[in-house]
Coordinates of C-alpha atoms and ligand atoms in Angstrom, one line a residue:
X195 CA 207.4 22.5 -27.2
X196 CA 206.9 21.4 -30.9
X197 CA 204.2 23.1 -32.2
X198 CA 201.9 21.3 -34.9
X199 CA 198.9 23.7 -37.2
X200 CA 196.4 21.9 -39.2
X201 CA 193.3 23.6 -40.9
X202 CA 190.3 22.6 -40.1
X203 CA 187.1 23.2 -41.5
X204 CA 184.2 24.4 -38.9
X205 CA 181.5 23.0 -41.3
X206 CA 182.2 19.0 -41.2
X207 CA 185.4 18.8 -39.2
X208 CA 187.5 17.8 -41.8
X209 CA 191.7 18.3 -41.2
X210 CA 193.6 19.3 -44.1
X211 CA 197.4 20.3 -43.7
X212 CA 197.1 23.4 -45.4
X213 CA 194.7 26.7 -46.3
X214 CA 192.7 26.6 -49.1
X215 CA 189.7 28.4 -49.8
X216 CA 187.6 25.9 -50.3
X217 CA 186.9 22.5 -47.3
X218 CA 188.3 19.5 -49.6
X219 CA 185.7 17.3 -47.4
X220 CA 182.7 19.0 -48.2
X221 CA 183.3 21.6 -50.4
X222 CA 182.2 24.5 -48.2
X223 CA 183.9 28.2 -48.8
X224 CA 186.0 29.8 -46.4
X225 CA 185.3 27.3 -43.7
X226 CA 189.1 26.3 -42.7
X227 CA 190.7 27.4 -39.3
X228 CA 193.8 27.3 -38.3
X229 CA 194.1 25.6 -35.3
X230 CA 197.7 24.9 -33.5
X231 CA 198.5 22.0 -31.3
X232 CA 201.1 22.8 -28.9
X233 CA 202.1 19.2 -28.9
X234 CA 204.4 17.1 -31.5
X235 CA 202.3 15.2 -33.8
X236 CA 201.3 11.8 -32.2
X237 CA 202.7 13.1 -28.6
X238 CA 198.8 13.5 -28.2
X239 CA 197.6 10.0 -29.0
X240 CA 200.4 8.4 -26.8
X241 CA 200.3 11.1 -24.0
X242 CA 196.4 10.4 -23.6
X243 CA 196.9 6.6 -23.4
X244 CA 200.1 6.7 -21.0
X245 CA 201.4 4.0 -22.3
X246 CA 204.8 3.3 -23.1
X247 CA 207.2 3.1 -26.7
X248 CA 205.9 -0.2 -27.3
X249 CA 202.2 -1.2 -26.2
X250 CA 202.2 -4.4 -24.6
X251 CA 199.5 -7.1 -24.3
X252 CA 196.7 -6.7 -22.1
X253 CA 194.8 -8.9 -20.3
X254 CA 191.7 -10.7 -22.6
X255 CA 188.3 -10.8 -20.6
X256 CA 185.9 -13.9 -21.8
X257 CA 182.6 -12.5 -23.1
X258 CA 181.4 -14.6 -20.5
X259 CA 182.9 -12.9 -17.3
X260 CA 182.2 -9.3 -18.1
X261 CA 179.8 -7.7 -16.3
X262 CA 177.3 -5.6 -18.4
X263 CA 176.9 -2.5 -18.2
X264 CA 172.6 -2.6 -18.3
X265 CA 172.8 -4.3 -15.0
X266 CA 174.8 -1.0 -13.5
X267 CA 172.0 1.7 -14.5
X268 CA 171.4 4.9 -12.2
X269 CA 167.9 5.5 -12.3
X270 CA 166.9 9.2 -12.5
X271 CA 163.6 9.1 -10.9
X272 CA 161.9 11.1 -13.6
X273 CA 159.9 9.0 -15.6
X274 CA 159.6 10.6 -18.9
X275 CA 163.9 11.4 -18.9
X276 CA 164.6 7.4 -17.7
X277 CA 162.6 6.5 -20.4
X278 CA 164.3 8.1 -23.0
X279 CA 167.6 6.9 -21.9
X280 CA 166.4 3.4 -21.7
X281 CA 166.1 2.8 -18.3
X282 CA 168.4 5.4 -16.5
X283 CA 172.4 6.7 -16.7
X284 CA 175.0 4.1 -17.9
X285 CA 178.2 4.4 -15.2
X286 CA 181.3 5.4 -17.4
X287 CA 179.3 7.0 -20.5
X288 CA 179.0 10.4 -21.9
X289 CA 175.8 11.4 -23.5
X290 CA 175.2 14.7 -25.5
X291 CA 172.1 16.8 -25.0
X292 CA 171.2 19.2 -27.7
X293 CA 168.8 21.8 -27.9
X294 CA 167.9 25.4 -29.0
X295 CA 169.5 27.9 -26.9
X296 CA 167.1 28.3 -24.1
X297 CA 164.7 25.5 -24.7
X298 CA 165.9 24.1 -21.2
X299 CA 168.8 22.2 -21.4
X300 CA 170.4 23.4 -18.5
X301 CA 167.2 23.8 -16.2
X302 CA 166.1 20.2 -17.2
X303 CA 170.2 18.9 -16.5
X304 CA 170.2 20.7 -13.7
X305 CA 167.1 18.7 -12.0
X306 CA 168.4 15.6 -12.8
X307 CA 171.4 16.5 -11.2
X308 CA 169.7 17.4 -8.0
X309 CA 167.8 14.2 -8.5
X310 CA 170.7 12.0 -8.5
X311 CA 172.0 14.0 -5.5
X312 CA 169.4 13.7 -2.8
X313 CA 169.4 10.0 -3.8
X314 CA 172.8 10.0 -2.2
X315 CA 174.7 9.9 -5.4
X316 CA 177.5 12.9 -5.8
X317 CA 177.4 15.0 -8.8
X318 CA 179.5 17.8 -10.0
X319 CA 178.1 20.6 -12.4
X320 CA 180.4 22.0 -14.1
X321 CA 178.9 25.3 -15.5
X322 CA 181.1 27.5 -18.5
X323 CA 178.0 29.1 -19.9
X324 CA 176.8 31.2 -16.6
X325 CA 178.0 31.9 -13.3
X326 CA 178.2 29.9 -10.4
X327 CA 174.9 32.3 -8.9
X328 CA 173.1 32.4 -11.6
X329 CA 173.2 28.8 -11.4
X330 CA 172.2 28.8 -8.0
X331 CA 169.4 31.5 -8.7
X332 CA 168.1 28.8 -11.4
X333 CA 168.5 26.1 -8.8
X334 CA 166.2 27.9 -6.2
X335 CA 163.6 27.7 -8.7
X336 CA 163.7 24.2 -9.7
X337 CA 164.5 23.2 -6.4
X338 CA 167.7 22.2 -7.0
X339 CA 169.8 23.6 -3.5
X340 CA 170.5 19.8 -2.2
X341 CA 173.5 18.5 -0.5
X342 CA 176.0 16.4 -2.6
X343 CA 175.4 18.7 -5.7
X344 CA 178.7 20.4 -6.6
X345 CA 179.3 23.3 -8.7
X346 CA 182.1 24.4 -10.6
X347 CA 182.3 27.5 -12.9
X348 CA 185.2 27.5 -15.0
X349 CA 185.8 27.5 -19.4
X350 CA 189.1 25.2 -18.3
X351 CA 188.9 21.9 -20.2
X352 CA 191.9 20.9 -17.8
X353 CA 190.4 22.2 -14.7
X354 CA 187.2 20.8 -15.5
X355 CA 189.2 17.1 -16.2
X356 CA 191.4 16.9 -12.6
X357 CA 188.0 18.1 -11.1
X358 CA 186.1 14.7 -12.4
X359 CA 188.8 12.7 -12.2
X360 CA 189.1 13.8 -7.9
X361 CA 185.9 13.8 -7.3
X362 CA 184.8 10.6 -9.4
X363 CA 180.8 11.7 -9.1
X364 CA 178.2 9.2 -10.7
X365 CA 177.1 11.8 -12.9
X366 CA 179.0 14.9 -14.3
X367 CA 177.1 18.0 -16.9
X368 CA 179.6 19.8 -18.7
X369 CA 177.3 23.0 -19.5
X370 CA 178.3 23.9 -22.3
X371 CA 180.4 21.6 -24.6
X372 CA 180.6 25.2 -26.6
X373 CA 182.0 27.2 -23.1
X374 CA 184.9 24.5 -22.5
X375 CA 188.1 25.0 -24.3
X376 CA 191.6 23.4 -24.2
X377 CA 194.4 25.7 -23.5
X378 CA 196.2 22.7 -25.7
X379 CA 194.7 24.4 -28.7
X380 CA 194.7 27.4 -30.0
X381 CA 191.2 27.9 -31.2
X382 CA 188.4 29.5 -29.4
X383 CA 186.1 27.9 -27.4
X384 CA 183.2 26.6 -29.6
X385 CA 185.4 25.9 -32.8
X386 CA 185.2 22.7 -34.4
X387 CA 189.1 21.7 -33.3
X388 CA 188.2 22.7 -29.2
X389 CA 184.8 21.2 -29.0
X390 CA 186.0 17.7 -30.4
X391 CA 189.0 17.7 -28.2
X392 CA 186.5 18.7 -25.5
X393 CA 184.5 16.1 -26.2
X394 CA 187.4 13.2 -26.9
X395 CA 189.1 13.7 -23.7
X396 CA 185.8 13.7 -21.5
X397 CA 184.9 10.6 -23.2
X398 CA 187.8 9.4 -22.2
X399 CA 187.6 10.3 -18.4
X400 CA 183.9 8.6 -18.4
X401 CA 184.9 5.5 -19.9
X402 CA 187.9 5.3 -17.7
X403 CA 186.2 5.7 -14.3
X404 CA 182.6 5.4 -13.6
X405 CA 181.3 8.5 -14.0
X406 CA 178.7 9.4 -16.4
X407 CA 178.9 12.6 -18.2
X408 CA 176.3 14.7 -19.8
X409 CA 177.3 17.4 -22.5
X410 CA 175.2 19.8 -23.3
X411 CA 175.6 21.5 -26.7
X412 CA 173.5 23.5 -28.5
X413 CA 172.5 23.9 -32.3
X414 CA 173.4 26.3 -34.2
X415 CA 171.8 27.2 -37.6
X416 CA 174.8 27.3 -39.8
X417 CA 177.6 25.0 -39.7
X418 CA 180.4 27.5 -39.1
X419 CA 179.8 27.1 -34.9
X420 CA 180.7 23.3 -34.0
X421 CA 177.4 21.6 -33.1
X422 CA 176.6 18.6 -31.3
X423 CA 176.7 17.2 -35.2
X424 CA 180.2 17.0 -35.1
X425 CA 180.1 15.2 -31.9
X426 CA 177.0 12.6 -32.5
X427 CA 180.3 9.8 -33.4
X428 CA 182.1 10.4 -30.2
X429 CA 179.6 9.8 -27.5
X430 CA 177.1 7.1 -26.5
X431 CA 173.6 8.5 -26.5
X432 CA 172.3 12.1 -28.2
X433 CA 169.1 13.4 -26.8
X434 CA 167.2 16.2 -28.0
X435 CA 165.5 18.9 -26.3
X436 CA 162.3 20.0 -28.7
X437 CA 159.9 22.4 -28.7
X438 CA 158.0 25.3 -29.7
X439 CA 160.1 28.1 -27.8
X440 CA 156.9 29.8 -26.9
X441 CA 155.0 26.7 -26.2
X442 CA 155.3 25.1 -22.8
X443 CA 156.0 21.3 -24.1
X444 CA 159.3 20.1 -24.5
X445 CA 159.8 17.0 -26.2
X446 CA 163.0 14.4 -25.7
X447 CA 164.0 12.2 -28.2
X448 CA 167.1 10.3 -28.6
X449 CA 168.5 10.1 -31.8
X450 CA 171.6 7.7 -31.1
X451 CA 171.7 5.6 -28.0
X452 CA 173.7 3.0 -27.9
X453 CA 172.1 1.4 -24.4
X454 CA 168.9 1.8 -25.4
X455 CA 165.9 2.0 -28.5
X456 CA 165.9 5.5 -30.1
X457 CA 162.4 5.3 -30.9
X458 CA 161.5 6.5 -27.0
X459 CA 159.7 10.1 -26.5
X460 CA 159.5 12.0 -23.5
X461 CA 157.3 14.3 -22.9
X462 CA 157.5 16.7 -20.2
X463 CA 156.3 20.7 -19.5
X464 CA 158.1 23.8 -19.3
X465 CA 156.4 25.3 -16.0
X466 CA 157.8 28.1 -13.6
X467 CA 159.0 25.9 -11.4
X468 CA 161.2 23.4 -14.0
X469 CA 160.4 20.7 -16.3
X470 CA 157.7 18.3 -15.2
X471 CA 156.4 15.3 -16.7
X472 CA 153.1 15.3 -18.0
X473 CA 151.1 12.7 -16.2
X474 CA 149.2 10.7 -19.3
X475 CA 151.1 12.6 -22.2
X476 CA 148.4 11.0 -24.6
X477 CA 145.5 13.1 -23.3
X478 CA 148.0 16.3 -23.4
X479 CA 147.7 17.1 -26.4
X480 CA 144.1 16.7 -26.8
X481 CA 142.5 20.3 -25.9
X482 CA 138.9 20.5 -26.6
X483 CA 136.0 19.1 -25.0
X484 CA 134.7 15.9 -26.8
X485 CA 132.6 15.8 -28.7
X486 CA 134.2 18.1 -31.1
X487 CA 133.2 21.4 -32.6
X488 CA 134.2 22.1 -36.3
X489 CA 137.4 22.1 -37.0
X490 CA 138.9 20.1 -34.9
X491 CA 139.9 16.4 -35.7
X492 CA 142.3 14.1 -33.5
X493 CA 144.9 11.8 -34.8
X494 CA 147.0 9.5 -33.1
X495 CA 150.2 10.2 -34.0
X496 CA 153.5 7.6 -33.7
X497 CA 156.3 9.8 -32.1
X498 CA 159.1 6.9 -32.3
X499 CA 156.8 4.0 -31.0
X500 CA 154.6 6.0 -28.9
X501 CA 151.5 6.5 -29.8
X502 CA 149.9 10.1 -28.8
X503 CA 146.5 11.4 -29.6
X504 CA 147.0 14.5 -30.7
X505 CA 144.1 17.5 -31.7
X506 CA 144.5 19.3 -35.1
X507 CA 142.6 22.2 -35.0
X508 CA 141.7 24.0 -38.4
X509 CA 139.8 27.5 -39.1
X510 CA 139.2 28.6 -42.4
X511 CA 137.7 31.7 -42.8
X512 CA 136.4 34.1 -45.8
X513 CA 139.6 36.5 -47.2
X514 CA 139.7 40.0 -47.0
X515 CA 141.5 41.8 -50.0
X516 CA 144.5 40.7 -51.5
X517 CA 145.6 36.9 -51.3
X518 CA 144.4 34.9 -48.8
X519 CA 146.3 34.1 -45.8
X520 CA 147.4 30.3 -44.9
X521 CA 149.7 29.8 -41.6
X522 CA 150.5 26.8 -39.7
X523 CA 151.5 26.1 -35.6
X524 CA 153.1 22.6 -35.7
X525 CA 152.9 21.8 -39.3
X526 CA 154.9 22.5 -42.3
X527 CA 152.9 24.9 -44.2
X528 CA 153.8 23.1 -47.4
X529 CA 152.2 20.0 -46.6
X530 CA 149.1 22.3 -45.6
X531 CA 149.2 23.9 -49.0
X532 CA 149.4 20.5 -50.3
X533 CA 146.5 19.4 -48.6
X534 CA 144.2 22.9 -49.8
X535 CA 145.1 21.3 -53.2
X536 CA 143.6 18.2 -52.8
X537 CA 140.7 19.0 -50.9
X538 CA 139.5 21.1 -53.8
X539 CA 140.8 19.0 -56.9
X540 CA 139.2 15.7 -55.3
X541 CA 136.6 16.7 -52.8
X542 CA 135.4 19.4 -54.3
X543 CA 136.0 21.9 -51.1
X544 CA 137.7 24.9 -52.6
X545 CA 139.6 27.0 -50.4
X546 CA 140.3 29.7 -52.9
X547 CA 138.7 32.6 -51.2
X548 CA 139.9 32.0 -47.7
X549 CA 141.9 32.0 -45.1
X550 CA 143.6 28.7 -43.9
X551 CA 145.1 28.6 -40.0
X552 CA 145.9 25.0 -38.8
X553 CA 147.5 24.4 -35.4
X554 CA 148.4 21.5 -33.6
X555 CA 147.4 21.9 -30.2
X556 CA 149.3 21.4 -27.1
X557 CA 152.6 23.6 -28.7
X558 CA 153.8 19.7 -31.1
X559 CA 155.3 19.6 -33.9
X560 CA 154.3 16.5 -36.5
X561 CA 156.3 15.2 -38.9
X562 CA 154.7 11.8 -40.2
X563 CA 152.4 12.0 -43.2
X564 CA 149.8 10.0 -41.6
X565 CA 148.5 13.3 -39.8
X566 CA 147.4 14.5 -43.6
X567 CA 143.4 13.0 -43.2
X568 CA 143.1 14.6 -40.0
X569 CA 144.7 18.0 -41.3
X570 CA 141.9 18.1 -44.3
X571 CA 139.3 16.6 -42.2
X572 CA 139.8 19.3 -40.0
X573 CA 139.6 22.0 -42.8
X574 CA 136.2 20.4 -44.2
X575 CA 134.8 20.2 -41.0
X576 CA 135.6 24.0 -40.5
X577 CA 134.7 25.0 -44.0
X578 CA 131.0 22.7 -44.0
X579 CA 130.7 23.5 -40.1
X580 CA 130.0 20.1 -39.3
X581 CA 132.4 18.8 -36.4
X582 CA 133.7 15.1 -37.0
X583 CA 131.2 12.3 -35.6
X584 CA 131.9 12.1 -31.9
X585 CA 134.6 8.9 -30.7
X586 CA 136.3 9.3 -34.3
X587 CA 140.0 9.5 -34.6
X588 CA 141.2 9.9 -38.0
X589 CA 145.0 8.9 -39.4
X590 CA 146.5 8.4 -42.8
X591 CA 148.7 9.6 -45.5
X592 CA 146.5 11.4 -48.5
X593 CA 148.2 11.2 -51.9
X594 CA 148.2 13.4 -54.6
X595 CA 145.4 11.6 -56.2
X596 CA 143.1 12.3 -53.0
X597 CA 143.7 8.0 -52.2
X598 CA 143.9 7.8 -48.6
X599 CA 147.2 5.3 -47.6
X600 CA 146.9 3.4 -44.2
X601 CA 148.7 5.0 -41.3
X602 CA 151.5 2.5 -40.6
X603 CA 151.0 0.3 -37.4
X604 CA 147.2 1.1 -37.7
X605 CA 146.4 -1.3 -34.9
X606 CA 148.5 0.4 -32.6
X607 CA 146.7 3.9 -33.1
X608 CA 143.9 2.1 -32.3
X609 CA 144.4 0.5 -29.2
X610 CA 145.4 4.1 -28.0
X611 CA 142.6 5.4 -29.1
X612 CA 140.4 3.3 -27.3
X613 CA 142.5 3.5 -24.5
X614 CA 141.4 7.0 -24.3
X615 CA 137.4 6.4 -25.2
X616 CA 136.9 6.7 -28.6
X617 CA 135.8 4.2 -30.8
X618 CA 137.1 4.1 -34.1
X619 CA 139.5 5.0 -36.4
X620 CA 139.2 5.8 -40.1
X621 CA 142.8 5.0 -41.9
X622 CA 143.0 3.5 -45.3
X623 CA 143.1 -0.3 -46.6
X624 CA 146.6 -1.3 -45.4
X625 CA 148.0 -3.8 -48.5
X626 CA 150.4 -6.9 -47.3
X627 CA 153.3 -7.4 -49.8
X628 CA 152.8 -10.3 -51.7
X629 CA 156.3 -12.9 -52.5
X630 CA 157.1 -10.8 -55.5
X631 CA 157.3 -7.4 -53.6
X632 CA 154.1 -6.2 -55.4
X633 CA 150.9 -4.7 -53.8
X634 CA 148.9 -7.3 -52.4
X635 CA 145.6 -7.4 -51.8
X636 CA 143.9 -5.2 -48.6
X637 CA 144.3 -7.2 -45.2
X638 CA 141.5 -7.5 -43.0
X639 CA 140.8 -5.1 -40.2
X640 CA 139.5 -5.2 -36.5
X641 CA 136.0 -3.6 -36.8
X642 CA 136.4 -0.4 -35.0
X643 CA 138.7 0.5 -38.0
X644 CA 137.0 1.9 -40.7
X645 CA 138.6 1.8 -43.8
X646 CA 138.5 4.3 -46.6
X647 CA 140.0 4.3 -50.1
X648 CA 139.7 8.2 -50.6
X649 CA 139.2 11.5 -49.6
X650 CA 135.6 11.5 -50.4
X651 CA 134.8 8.6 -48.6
X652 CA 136.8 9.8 -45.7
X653 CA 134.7 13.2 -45.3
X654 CA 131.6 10.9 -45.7
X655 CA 132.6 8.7 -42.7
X656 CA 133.9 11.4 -40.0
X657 CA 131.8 14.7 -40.6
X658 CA 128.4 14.8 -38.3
X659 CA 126.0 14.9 -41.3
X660 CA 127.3 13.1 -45.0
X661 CA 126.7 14.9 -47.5
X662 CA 126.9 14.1 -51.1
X663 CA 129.8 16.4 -52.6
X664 CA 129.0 17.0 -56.2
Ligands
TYD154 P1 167.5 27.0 -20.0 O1 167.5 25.8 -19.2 O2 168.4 28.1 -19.5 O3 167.8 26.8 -21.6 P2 169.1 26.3 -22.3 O4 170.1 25.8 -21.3 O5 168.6 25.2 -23.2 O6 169.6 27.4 -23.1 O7 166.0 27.5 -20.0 C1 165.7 28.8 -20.4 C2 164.2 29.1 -20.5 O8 163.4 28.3 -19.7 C3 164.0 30.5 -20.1 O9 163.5 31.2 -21.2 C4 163.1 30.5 -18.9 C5 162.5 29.1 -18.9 N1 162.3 28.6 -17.6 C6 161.1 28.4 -17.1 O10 160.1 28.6 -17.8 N2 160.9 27.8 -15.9 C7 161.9 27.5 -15.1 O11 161.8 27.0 -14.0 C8 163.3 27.8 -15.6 C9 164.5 27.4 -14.8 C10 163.4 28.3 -16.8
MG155 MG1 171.9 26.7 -20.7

């Protein structure tokens, strides 16, 4: 058999016909592979098609007479999972679910799979990463032992292939994308070349048939492992499995889906029994009685679309020797150190001599600047003693000037806020563009929103007694 070697780097994927030291895609050192195809260059293309010398015409469907594929979905039965899918498991697609290794991947595929199953629907595991028992062990937990649920423990991208294609299941996992490897190509499993072909020719199985298939794949930190990065092109949905490890929440959010809106959380707990959904995920993340001691301040974060109130909980403290000590759960400690900063140059609470611990309860992690007013609120409050005026919820961006920017979609933090019983929120003057592009002038809002231009005024509206900050 003609034998074909390119070079490929494990950093961006890029193919290069020889070695060199450095990736000519992305410039990375030491990064190229060599990776032999036992197959004569374009034998692969044409073998995976079956199609003849020549292709010939095929027949042309009207737009009109195909049948789409949203009216086909399987749905899982889990609320929180069908969500973030966009409704359930499109027949004949492959979707990619990334993670941390052991943030739950496989126990939460594993569920869905037994899901599916009792609903009458066959699905085939295929498991590369662990035995075929320690996939059962897992499955006794999560009460997963259920008729119609196959297994199948092999690191055989061919055996794993004639085993779809036989069994035509509505729903295959491949666990792990990493574990599978091609005895096509030289590589080992997990390197760039064997986790695209992986990848390639289970797409291609799924979009033939009507199976669905789920990849699992996890992250690495460096780029010299293949990660589901070099596979976000080739299938049709990515979803993430996030989370603090030690934390019990787990978080899923698609970041490509190409049969539904990628602005979809789910939110669902790590228990000892499996992954279950929390029942009003708002409320979750809201841990201490109301109304509020000092320190605490709640802001309704926008995960996607989804609103979620969310409790940030500050303690500052008097330093001992040496320099004083400021760590974060949830939030970049930057933006914390960011926020000290301001607090002292335009509130005039100084922070100097003491210790700074923020957390964001409920084991999330936020992103979005609009959770800076409630972060410093939450440090005032703490530092003055005074907890913020019961039924407040706080959210907006702070700027280095100690100006307080509106939280974007303000009205819909509101709603959800009073969904949940409070009663107003403070955010800054939102600003409508005017025809030019400029600034315009502020827009009116509802009257349970209070606006406030700066920091100052900010304290002065949500801590229990105002005070008059020299
Ligand atoms: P796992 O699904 O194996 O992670 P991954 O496939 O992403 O690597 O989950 C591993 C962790 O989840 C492990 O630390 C134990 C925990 N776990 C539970 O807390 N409850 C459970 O019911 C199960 C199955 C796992
Ligand atoms: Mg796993």
């Amino acid at each position: 058999m003609p034998t074909r070697s390119v070079y490929v780097c494990q950093h961006c994927g890029a193919e290069s016909p020889k070695w060199a030291g450095q990736c000519p895609g992305c410039s990375a050192w030491n990064t190229l592979v060599e990776t032999v195809i036992a197959r004569g260059p374009g034998a692969r293309a044409a073998g995976r098609r079956q199609r003849s010398e020549t292709p010939s015409a095929m027949a042309v469907e009207q737009i009109s007479s195909v049948s789409s594929a949203e009216a086909r979905r399987l749905a899982i039965g889990i609320g929180e999972v069908d969500r973030v899918l966009g409704g359930g498991l499109v027949p004949g697609s492959i979707i990619l679910i990334g993670g941390d290794p052991g943030i739950g991947k496989s126990t939460l595929l594993l569920q869905v799979a037994a899901r599916l199953a009792s609903a009458g629907e066959p699905v085939l595991y295929i498991t590369g990463e662990e035995s075929a028992a320690q996939v059962r062990g897992r499955a006794e937990r999560v009460d997963a032992v259920v008729d119609g649920l196959g297994l199948l423990a092999t690191t055989e991208l061919e055996v794993a292939l004639a085993n779809i294609e036989e069994m035509a299941p509505a729903l295959a996992v491949v666990d792990s994308v990493q574990t599978l490897g091609s005895a096509e190509l030289s590589g080992p499993a997990g390197s760039v070349g064997q986790v695209r072909e992986v990848a390639a020719r289970l797409a291609e199985v799924a979009k033939r048939g009507r199976t669905c298939i789920a990849l699992v794949g996890h992250v690495t930190k460096e780029g010299t492992v293949a990660g589901p990065r070099t596979l976000e092109h080739l299938v049709d949905a990515v979803i993430y499995v996030e989370g603090e490890r030690m934390g019990a929440t787990r978080l899923l959010r698609s970041a490509k889906n190409r049969f539904g809106s990628t602005d979809e959380v789910g939110v669902l707990e790590m228990r000892g029994d499996g992954l279950v959904e929390v029942s009003d995920a708002s409320r979750f993340f809201i841990e201490s009685e109301q109304p509020p001691s000092a320190g605490s301040a709640v802001t309704i974060a926008l995960e996607g679309t989804r609103p979620l109130a969310v409790e940030i909980q500050a303690l500052v403290a008097p330093a001992g020797y040496g320099s004083p000590r400021r760590a974060t759960t949830g939030i970049d400690v930057n933006r914390v150190l960011m926020l000290v900063a301001v607090l002292a140059r335009h509130a005039g609470i100084t922070l100097t001599g003491h210790d700074v611990y923020v957390n964001v309860a409920g084991g999330l992690r936020i992103e979005e600047p609009a959770a800076d007013l409630a972060i410093a609120v939450a440090l005032a409050s703490s530092l003055r003693e005074r907890p913020v005026v019961a039924g407040s919820v706080v959210a907006g961006e702070l700027s280095l000037s100690g100006r307080v920017r509106a939280a974007p979609r303000a009205e819909r933090r509101l709603s959800e806020a009073q969904r949940l019983g409070f009663q107003r929120l403070v955010t800054g003057a939102a600003r409508g563009a005017s025809e030019a592009g400029e600034v315009g002038p502020p827009i009116a809002a509802p009257s349970a929103m209070v606006v406030v231009s700066t920091l100052r005024e900010a304290l002065q509206a949500t801590l229990s007694t105002p005070e008059s900050t020299a």
